[in-house]
Amino acid sequence: MSAARPSSPDLPLGGDGYPAAGGVARRPAGAAESVRANRRWWDAAAPAYLAEHGADLGDVDFLWCPEGLREADAHLLGDVAGRRVLEIGCGSAPCARWLRAAGADVVALDLSAGMLARAAELNRATGLAVPLLQADAGALPLAPGSVDIACSAYGGLPFVADPAAVLAEVARVLRPGGRFVASVNHPMRWPFPDSPDPEDLRIVSSYFDRTPYVETDDAGDTVYVEHHRTVGDWVRAVVGAGLVLEDLVEPEWTPGRTQNWGQWSPERGALVPGTLILVCRA
Ligand SMILES: C[S@@+](CC[C@H](N)C(=O)[O-])C[C@H]1O[C@@H](n2cnc3c(N)ncnc32)[C@H](O)[C@@H]1O
């Protein structure tokens, strides 16, 4: 399996290298619209995202979240050696390469050809050539029961309109007793402004309002969508897919870690959770 050629970024970029939003709205956005927009956005954003975070992510490393939790310390996936592992929303695939180095038989999947192009470069540079697959998390091109472990570090789930459909796909491809672990935005982040400052810890929207955050280009076309779920929504989606929820991990900020990631910062991390990790069994 190999990555498709990235489409040339067709979104205007801002001074920070990320797609410049022509407009921002809170409005409904369906599954197809979300997938189309986010593929385009991540294709265009890949160079800026990896320039900003690539050093922190590493080339062969498994970072679960901006709080600095690493799989090498957390062992949320259990023993991976000899296991067939699927990583969903792999980006440049450092986690998949870490899994490969730990002895897993891993496939790395992402929606964005721009991200997968960088993953392919790093495959060559590191000599750890994990198979790359371009697909939507909502339609996994894998056989039923073919995977021992599925994992995702902020890959796909925060961006899909129908998480129940993704979790149903995960449940389909996992073998009975298989494991699924995924980090997502902690639902507590949603009501606050998208700022790393503790002064901005003031409620500006309802935690219960699931209306998606949508960015549009100058023509009014949707170019980025982020979806919100409450903690209860996640639990219902996991249980509804027939998975067993074994743990909900809320990582605390790693002492001494100084990197900001957008809204995540050491100052805010000391006060409120930024990441929720779903630990599930098929
Ligand atoms: C925040 S990045 C995380 C990437 C990587 N896991 C990391 O830790 O850097 C989100 C990734 O999810 C991917 N993504 C977004 N929507 C997706 C979908 N519907 N299916 C699969 N991947 C998706 C994006 O292309 C992007 O690479």
mmCIF file of C-alpha atoms and ligand atoms in Angstrom:
data_model
loop_
_atom_site.group_PDB
_atom_site.id
_atom_site.type_symbol
_atom_site.label_atom_id
_atom_site.label_comp_id
_atom_site.label_asym_id
_atom_site.label_seq_id
_atom_site.Cartn_x
_atom_site.Cartn_y
_atom_site.Cartn_z
ATOM 1 C CA MET A 1 0.000 0.000 0.000
ATOM 2 C CA SER A 2 1.362 3.436 -0.737
ATOM 3 C CA ALA A 3 0.378 7.053 -0.339
ATOM 4 C CA ALA A 4 -1.265 8.955 -3.151
ATOM 5 C CA ARG A 5 0.459 11.992 -4.603
ATOM 6 C CA PRO A 6 -0.404 15.134 -2.589
ATOM 7 C CA SER A 7 -2.627 17.640 -4.336
ATOM 8 C CA SER A 8 -0.957 21.040 -4.669
ATOM 9 C CA PRO A 9 -2.205 23.194 -1.795
ATOM 10 C CA ASP A 10 -5.005 25.321 -3.201
ATOM 11 C CA LEU A 11 -5.752 27.266 -0.052
ATOM 12 C CA PRO A 12 -4.236 30.683 0.564
ATOM 13 C CA LEU A 13 -1.771 30.495 3.439
ATOM 14 C CA GLY A 14 -1.441 33.043 6.228
ATOM 15 C CA GLY A 15 1.803 34.463 7.598
ATOM 16 C CA ASP A 16 2.115 31.465 9.920
ATOM 17 C CA GLY A 17 2.009 29.069 6.943
ATOM 18 C CA TYR A 18 -1.403 27.642 7.886
ATOM 19 C CA PRO A 19 -4.472 28.093 5.652
ATOM 20 C CA ALA A 20 -5.861 31.582 6.202
ATOM 21 C CA ALA A 21 -9.547 31.438 7.114
ATOM 22 C CA GLY A 22 -11.760 33.712 5.043
ATOM 23 C CA GLY A 23 -14.577 33.244 7.538
ATOM 24 C CA VAL A 24 -15.405 31.397 10.737
ATOM 25 C CA ALA A 25 -18.837 30.106 11.731
ATOM 26 C CA ARG A 26 -20.613 27.746 14.074
ATOM 27 C CA ARG A 27 -22.976 25.764 11.864
ATOM 28 C CA PRO A 28 -23.854 22.168 10.968
ATOM 29 C CA ALA A 29 -21.398 20.281 8.742
ATOM 30 C CA GLY A 30 -22.100 16.741 7.530
ATOM 31 C CA ALA A 31 -19.787 13.770 7.091
ATOM 32 C CA ALA A 32 -18.895 14.265 3.415
ATOM 33 C CA GLU A 33 -18.411 18.013 3.827
ATOM 34 C CA SER A 34 -16.153 17.475 6.856
ATOM 35 C CA VAL A 35 -14.006 14.885 5.101
ATOM 36 C CA ARG A 36 -13.656 16.983 1.934
ATOM 37 C CA ALA A 37 -12.755 20.132 3.853
ATOM 38 C CA ASN A 38 -10.319 18.488 6.233
ATOM 39 C CA ARG A 39 -8.481 16.626 3.467
ATOM 40 C CA ARG A 40 -7.904 19.949 1.715
ATOM 41 C CA TRP A 41 -6.981 21.729 4.953
ATOM 42 C CA TRP A 42 -4.470 19.108 6.140
ATOM 43 C CA ASP A 43 -2.897 18.909 2.670
ATOM 44 C CA ALA A 44 -2.282 22.655 2.797
ATOM 45 C CA ALA A 45 -1.375 22.759 6.501
ATOM 46 C CA ALA A 46 1.034 19.798 6.524
ATOM 47 C CA PRO A 47 4.274 21.802 6.005
ATOM 48 C CA ALA A 48 3.371 24.382 8.687
ATOM 49 C CA TYR A 49 2.088 21.776 11.160
ATOM 50 C CA LEU A 50 5.231 19.690 10.812
ATOM 51 C CA ALA A 51 7.540 22.722 10.893
ATOM 52 C CA GLU A 52 5.869 23.794 14.136
ATOM 53 C CA HIS A 53 5.495 20.402 15.830
ATOM 54 C CA GLY A 54 7.779 17.992 13.964
ATOM 55 C CA ALA A 55 10.673 18.284 16.430
ATOM 56 C CA ASP A 56 8.350 17.603 19.356
ATOM 57 C CA LEU A 57 6.654 14.693 17.575
ATOM 58 C CA GLY A 58 9.978 13.210 16.536
ATOM 59 C CA ASP A 59 10.531 10.871 13.601
ATOM 60 C CA VAL A 60 10.280 7.628 15.610
ATOM 61 C CA ASP A 61 8.328 8.429 18.757
ATOM 62 C CA PHE A 62 4.808 7.993 20.148
ATOM 63 C CA LEU A 63 3.465 11.196 21.709
ATOM 64 C CA TRP A 64 -0.175 10.885 22.762
ATOM 65 C CA CYS A 65 -0.897 14.548 23.409
ATOM 66 C CA PRO A 66 0.411 18.082 24.009
ATOM 67 C CA GLU A 67 0.646 17.287 27.722
ATOM 68 C CA GLY A 68 3.705 15.210 26.804
ATOM 69 C CA LEU A 69 2.468 11.687 27.598
ATOM 70 C CA ARG A 70 4.471 9.130 25.590
ATOM 71 C CA GLU A 71 3.506 5.509 24.918
ATOM 72 C CA ALA A 72 6.956 4.433 26.083
ATOM 73 C CA ASP A 73 5.907 5.570 29.583
ATOM 74 C CA ALA A 74 2.123 5.059 29.475
ATOM 75 C CA HIS A 75 1.931 1.526 27.947
ATOM 76 C CA LEU A 76 -1.717 2.092 27.025
ATOM 77 C CA LEU A 77 -1.448 -0.267 24.047
ATOM 78 C CA GLY A 78 0.006 -3.181 26.004
ATOM 79 C CA ASP A 79 2.627 -5.396 24.388
ATOM 80 C CA VAL A 80 2.808 -4.505 20.688
ATOM 81 C CA ALA A 81 5.570 -6.862 19.547
ATOM 82 C CA GLY A 82 4.285 -9.199 16.858
ATOM 83 C CA ARG A 83 0.835 -7.549 16.871
ATOM 84 C CA ARG A 84 -0.956 -6.261 13.788
ATOM 85 C CA VAL A 85 -1.520 -2.559 14.534
ATOM 86 C CA LEU A 86 -3.525 0.102 12.666
ATOM 87 C CA GLU A 87 -2.763 3.774 13.327
ATOM 88 C CA ILE A 88 -5.611 6.098 12.315
ATOM 89 C CA GLY A 89 -4.780 9.713 11.390
ATOM 90 C CA CYS A 90 -1.041 9.057 11.456
ATOM 91 C CA GLY A 91 0.117 12.406 10.006
ATOM 92 C CA SER A 92 3.860 12.050 9.351
ATOM 93 C CA ALA A 93 3.641 8.630 11.096
ATOM 94 C CA PRO A 94 6.197 8.930 13.946
ATOM 95 C CA CYS A 95 3.923 6.786 16.169
ATOM 96 C CA ALA A 96 3.669 4.056 13.534
ATOM 97 C CA ARG A 97 7.469 4.035 13.159
ATOM 98 C CA TRP A 98 7.859 3.800 16.937
ATOM 99 C CA LEU A 99 5.467 0.831 16.913
ATOM 100 C CA ARG A 100 7.432 -0.773 14.100
ATOM 101 C CA ALA A 101 10.677 -0.298 16.043
ATOM 102 C CA ALA A 102 8.931 -1.978 19.003
ATOM 103 C CA GLY A 103 8.228 -5.024 16.847
ATOM 104 C CA ALA A 104 4.652 -4.372 15.675
ATOM 105 C CA ASP A 105 3.362 -5.155 12.191
ATOM 106 C CA VAL A 106 1.873 -1.710 11.601
ATOM 107 C CA VAL A 107 -0.189 0.070 8.929
ATOM 108 C CA ALA A 108 -0.434 3.878 9.094
ATOM 109 C CA LEU A 109 -3.583 5.498 7.696
ATOM 110 C CA ASP A 110 -4.390 9.157 7.061
ATOM 111 C CA LEU A 111 -6.853 11.181 5.010
ATOM 112 C CA SER A 112 -4.285 13.693 3.778
ATOM 113 C CA ALA A 113 -1.863 12.960 0.954
ATOM 114 C CA GLY A 114 0.150 15.997 2.080
ATOM 115 C CA MET A 115 0.716 14.404 5.476
ATOM 116 C CA LEU A 116 1.424 11.007 3.953
ATOM 117 C CA ALA A 117 3.996 12.513 1.565
ATOM 118 C CA ARG A 118 5.966 13.678 4.599
ATOM 119 C CA ALA A 119 5.452 10.267 6.210
ATOM 120 C CA ALA A 120 6.959 8.662 3.106
ATOM 121 C CA GLU A 121 9.987 11.005 3.285
ATOM 122 C CA LEU A 122 10.535 10.116 6.944
ATOM 123 C CA ASN A 123 10.121 6.417 6.137
ATOM 124 C CA ARG A 124 13.072 6.762 3.769
ATOM 125 C CA ALA A 125 15.123 8.960 6.107
ATOM 126 C CA THR A 126 14.722 6.644 9.106
ATOM 127 C CA GLY A 127 14.885 3.336 7.254
ATOM 128 C CA LEU A 128 11.646 2.326 9.031
ATOM 129 C CA ALA A 129 9.290 1.962 6.083
ATOM 130 C CA VAL A 130 5.811 1.545 7.559
ATOM 131 C CA PRO A 131 3.074 0.889 4.970
ATOM 132 C CA LEU A 132 1.019 4.055 4.366
ATOM 133 C CA LEU A 133 -2.631 4.077 3.423
ATOM 134 C CA GLN A 134 -4.736 7.041 2.319
ATOM 135 C CA ALA A 135 -8.303 6.647 3.562
ATOM 136 C CA ASP A 136 -11.035 8.196 5.665
ATOM 137 C CA ALA A 137 -11.319 6.900 9.233
ATOM 138 C CA GLY A 138 -15.023 6.399 8.540
ATOM 139 C CA ALA A 139 -14.375 3.797 5.819
ATOM 140 C CA LEU A 140 -11.391 1.655 6.821
ATOM 141 C CA PRO A 141 -10.192 -0.438 3.863
ATOM 142 C CA LEU A 142 -9.308 -3.445 6.025
ATOM 143 C CA ALA A 143 -10.870 -6.869 6.491
ATOM 144 C CA PRO A 144 -13.059 -7.670 9.518
ATOM 145 C CA GLY A 145 -11.110 -8.972 12.510
ATOM 146 C CA SER A 146 -7.752 -8.301 10.831
ATOM 147 C CA VAL A 147 -6.219 -5.999 13.466
ATOM 148 C CA ASP A 148 -5.007 -6.711 17.025
ATOM 149 C CA ILE A 149 -4.629 -3.072 18.080
ATOM 150 C CA ALA A 150 -5.962 0.196 16.631
ATOM 151 C CA CYS A 151 -4.696 3.541 17.883
ATOM 152 C CA SER A 152 -4.982 7.211 17.125
ATOM 153 C CA ALA A 153 -3.176 10.254 18.521
ATOM 154 C CA TYR A 154 -5.536 13.136 17.672
ATOM 155 C CA GLY A 155 -5.883 11.542 14.237
ATOM 156 C CA GLY A 156 -9.234 11.963 12.574
ATOM 157 C CA LEU A 157 -11.667 11.606 15.485
ATOM 158 C CA PRO A 158 -11.843 15.325 16.385
ATOM 159 C CA PHE A 159 -12.625 16.109 12.752
ATOM 160 C CA VAL A 160 -15.311 13.589 11.795
ATOM 161 C CA ALA A 161 -19.035 14.374 11.841
ATOM 162 C CA ASP A 162 -20.034 10.848 12.833
ATOM 163 C CA PRO A 163 -17.702 9.355 15.485
ATOM 164 C CA ALA A 164 -20.117 6.451 15.965
ATOM 165 C CA ALA A 165 -19.462 5.423 12.354
ATOM 166 C CA VAL A 166 -15.681 5.554 12.903
ATOM 167 C CA LEU A 167 -15.908 3.531 16.109
ATOM 168 C CA ALA A 168 -18.126 0.994 14.344
ATOM 169 C CA GLU A 169 -15.427 0.665 11.679
ATOM 170 C CA VAL A 170 -12.759 0.232 14.375
ATOM 171 C CA ALA A 171 -14.889 -2.452 16.052
ATOM 172 C CA ARG A 172 -15.331 -4.195 12.687
ATOM 173 C CA VAL A 173 -11.600 -4.415 11.882
ATOM 174 C CA LEU A 174 -10.499 -5.410 15.419
ATOM 175 C CA ARG A 175 -10.298 -9.066 16.303
ATOM 176 C CA PRO A 176 -12.335 -10.131 19.368
ATOM 177 C CA GLY A 177 -10.409 -9.011 22.455
ATOM 178 C CA GLY A 178 -8.429 -6.474 20.400
ATOM 179 C CA ARG A 179 -7.552 -3.053 21.770
ATOM 180 C CA PHE A 180 -8.415 0.495 20.669
ATOM 181 C CA VAL A 181 -6.811 3.566 22.231
ATOM 182 C CA ALA A 182 -7.391 7.102 20.944
ATOM 183 C CA SER A 183 -6.520 10.583 22.188
ATOM 184 C CA VAL A 184 -8.913 13.421 21.363
ATOM 185 C CA ASN A 185 -9.461 17.028 22.424
ATOM 186 C CA HIS A 186 -10.757 16.965 25.964
ATOM 187 C CA PRO A 187 -14.387 18.145 25.773
ATOM 188 C CA MET A 188 -13.568 20.693 28.499
ATOM 189 C CA ARG A 189 -11.598 22.736 25.955
ATOM 190 C CA TRP A 190 -14.627 23.574 23.825
ATOM 191 C CA PRO A 191 -16.298 26.282 25.940
ATOM 192 C CA PHE A 192 -13.076 28.320 26.280
ATOM 193 C CA PRO A 193 -11.407 30.667 23.759
ATOM 194 C CA ASP A 194 -8.758 29.002 21.597
ATOM 195 C CA SER A 195 -5.882 30.601 23.484
ATOM 196 C CA PRO A 196 -3.067 29.220 25.651
ATOM 197 C CA ASP A 197 -3.392 31.974 28.288
ATOM 198 C CA PRO A 198 -4.845 31.161 31.702
ATOM 199 C CA GLU A 199 -6.546 34.600 31.557
ATOM 200 C CA ASP A 200 -8.667 33.238 28.703
ATOM 201 C CA LEU A 201 -10.138 30.499 30.866
ATOM 202 C CA ARG A 202 -13.572 32.085 30.643
ATOM 203 C CA ILE A 203 -16.619 30.368 29.215
ATOM 204 C CA VAL A 204 -17.559 31.809 25.813
ATOM 205 C CA SER A 205 -19.820 29.032 24.542
ATOM 206 C CA SER A 206 -21.839 26.198 25.984
ATOM 207 C CA TYR A 207 -20.148 22.871 26.702
ATOM 208 C CA PHE A 208 -23.418 21.293 25.545
ATOM 209 C CA ASP A 209 -23.522 23.049 22.155
ATOM 210 C CA ARG A 210 -22.321 20.478 19.598
ATOM 211 C CA THR A 211 -22.620 22.877 16.632
ATOM 212 C CA PRO A 212 -19.370 22.369 14.672
ATOM 213 C CA TYR A 213 -16.624 24.994 14.305
ATOM 214 C CA VAL A 214 -16.306 25.722 10.582
ATOM 215 C CA GLU A 215 -13.779 27.798 8.614
ATOM 216 C CA THR A 216 -14.530 28.911 5.061
ATOM 217 C CA ASP A 217 -12.439 30.330 2.223
ATOM 218 C CA ASP A 218 -13.152 33.611 0.449
ATOM 219 C CA ALA A 219 -15.617 31.837 -1.868
ATOM 220 C CA GLY A 220 -17.547 30.592 1.174
ATOM 221 C CA ASP A 221 -16.498 26.953 0.682
ATOM 222 C CA THR A 222 -15.868 24.939 3.850
ATOM 223 C CA VAL A 223 -12.134 24.399 4.389
ATOM 224 C CA TYR A 224 -11.904 23.181 8.006
ATOM 225 C CA VAL A 225 -14.338 21.551 10.402
ATOM 226 C CA GLU A 226 -13.903 20.555 14.027
ATOM 227 C CA HIS A 227 -16.619 18.656 15.859
ATOM 228 C CA HIS A 228 -17.333 18.662 19.582
ATOM 229 C CA ARG A 229 -18.540 15.827 21.774
ATOM 230 C CA THR A 230 -19.198 15.841 25.492
ATOM 231 C CA VAL A 231 -17.626 13.173 27.682
ATOM 232 C CA GLY A 232 -20.994 11.370 27.700
ATOM 233 C CA ASP A 233 -21.138 11.482 23.894
ATOM 234 C CA TRP A 234 -17.778 9.692 23.709
ATOM 235 C CA VAL A 235 -18.830 7.042 26.203
ATOM 236 C CA ARG A 236 -22.089 6.434 24.282
ATOM 237 C CA ALA A 237 -20.211 6.240 20.949
ATOM 238 C CA VAL A 238 -17.759 3.658 22.344
ATOM 239 C CA VAL A 239 -20.463 1.548 23.974
ATOM 240 C CA GLY A 240 -22.754 1.919 20.951
ATOM 241 C CA ALA A 241 -20.016 0.450 18.726
ATOM 242 C CA GLY A 242 -19.949 -2.638 20.928
ATOM 243 C CA LEU A 243 -16.568 -1.792 22.476
ATOM 244 C CA VAL A 244 -15.807 -2.000 26.186
ATOM 245 C CA LEU A 245 -14.517 1.227 27.717
ATOM 246 C CA GLU A 246 -11.714 0.236 30.089
ATOM 247 C CA ASP A 247 -10.379 3.658 31.031
ATOM 248 C CA LEU A 248 -10.684 7.376 30.353
ATOM 249 C CA VAL A 249 -7.229 8.868 30.784
ATOM 250 C CA GLU A 250 -6.861 12.636 31.405
ATOM 251 C CA PRO A 251 -3.104 13.238 31.197
ATOM 252 C CA GLU A 252 -1.641 15.917 33.408
ATOM 253 C CA TRP A 253 1.009 18.274 32.087
ATOM 254 C CA THR A 254 4.478 16.740 32.184
ATOM 255 C CA PRO A 255 6.636 18.582 34.729
ATOM 256 C CA GLY A 256 9.255 20.751 33.021
ATOM 257 C CA ARG A 257 7.613 20.559 29.576
ATOM 258 C CA THR A 258 7.482 24.058 28.052
ATOM 259 C CA GLN A 259 5.992 23.595 24.546
ATOM 260 C CA ASN A 260 2.692 25.320 23.736
ATOM 261 C CA TRP A 261 0.377 23.604 21.210
ATOM 262 C CA GLY A 262 -2.275 26.090 20.192
ATOM 263 C CA GLN A 263 -4.617 26.260 23.145
ATOM 264 C CA TRP A 264 -2.496 23.866 25.231
ATOM 265 C CA SER A 265 0.137 25.409 27.481
ATOM 266 C CA PRO A 266 1.863 24.521 30.747
ATOM 267 C CA GLU A 267 -0.086 27.315 32.474
ATOM 268 C CA ARG A 268 -3.480 26.061 31.311
ATOM 269 C CA GLY A 269 -2.430 22.445 31.621
ATOM 270 C CA ALA A 270 -1.920 22.969 35.330
ATOM 271 C CA LEU A 271 -5.560 24.041 35.683
ATOM 272 C CA VAL A 272 -7.768 22.127 33.237
ATOM 273 C CA PRO A 273 -7.496 18.917 31.183
ATOM 274 C CA GLY A 274 -6.675 19.290 27.472
ATOM 275 C CA THR A 275 -6.758 15.681 26.306
ATOM 276 C CA LEU A 276 -9.058 12.698 26.775
ATOM 277 C CA ILE A 277 -7.720 9.229 25.959
ATOM 278 C CA LEU A 278 -10.286 6.497 25.292
ATOM 279 C CA VAL A 279 -8.943 3.068 26.240
ATOM 280 C CA CYS A 280 -11.216 0.362 24.783
ATOM 281 C CA ARG A 281 -11.415 -3.381 24.174
ATOM 282 C CA ALA A 282 -13.302 -5.182 21.414
HETATM 283 C C1 LIG B 1 -3.602 16.796 14.617
HETATM 284 S S1 LIG B 1 -3.063 15.782 13.272
HETATM 285 C C2 LIG B 1 -2.396 14.411 14.173
HETATM 286 C C3 LIG B 1 -1.405 13.657 13.342
HETATM 287 C C4 LIG B 1 -0.520 12.694 14.135
HETATM 288 N N1 LIG B 1 -1.296 11.646 14.759
HETATM 289 C C5 LIG B 1 0.252 13.497 15.164
HETATM 290 O O1 LIG B 1 0.170 13.177 16.349
HETATM 291 O O2 LIG B 1 0.935 14.450 14.751
HETATM 292 C C6 LIG B 1 -4.615 15.155 12.662
HETATM 293 C C7 LIG B 1 -4.468 14.168 11.516
HETATM 294 O O3 LIG B 1 -5.756 13.577 11.283
HETATM 295 C C8 LIG B 1 -5.912 13.432 9.887
HETATM 296 N N2 LIG B 1 -7.343 13.325 9.594
HETATM 297 C C9 LIG B 1 -8.290 14.299 9.628
HETATM 298 N N3 LIG B 1 -9.493 13.809 9.300
HETATM 299 C C10 LIG B 1 -9.320 12.482 9.053
HETATM 300 C C11 LIG B 1 -10.186 11.419 8.656
HETATM 301 N N4 LIG B 1 -11.492 11.636 8.454
HETATM 302 N N5 LIG B 1 -9.669 10.185 8.486
HETATM 303 C C12 LIG B 1 -8.336 9.948 8.687
HETATM 304 N N6 LIG B 1 -7.459 10.920 9.046
HETATM 305 C C13 LIG B 1 -7.947 12.163 9.233
HETATM 306 C C14 LIG B 1 -5.241 14.669 9.311
HETATM 307 O O4 LIG B 1 -4.931 14.519 7.948
HETATM 308 C C15 LIG B 1 -4.028 14.812 10.216
HETATM 309 O O5 LIG B 1 -2.912 14.129 9.692
#
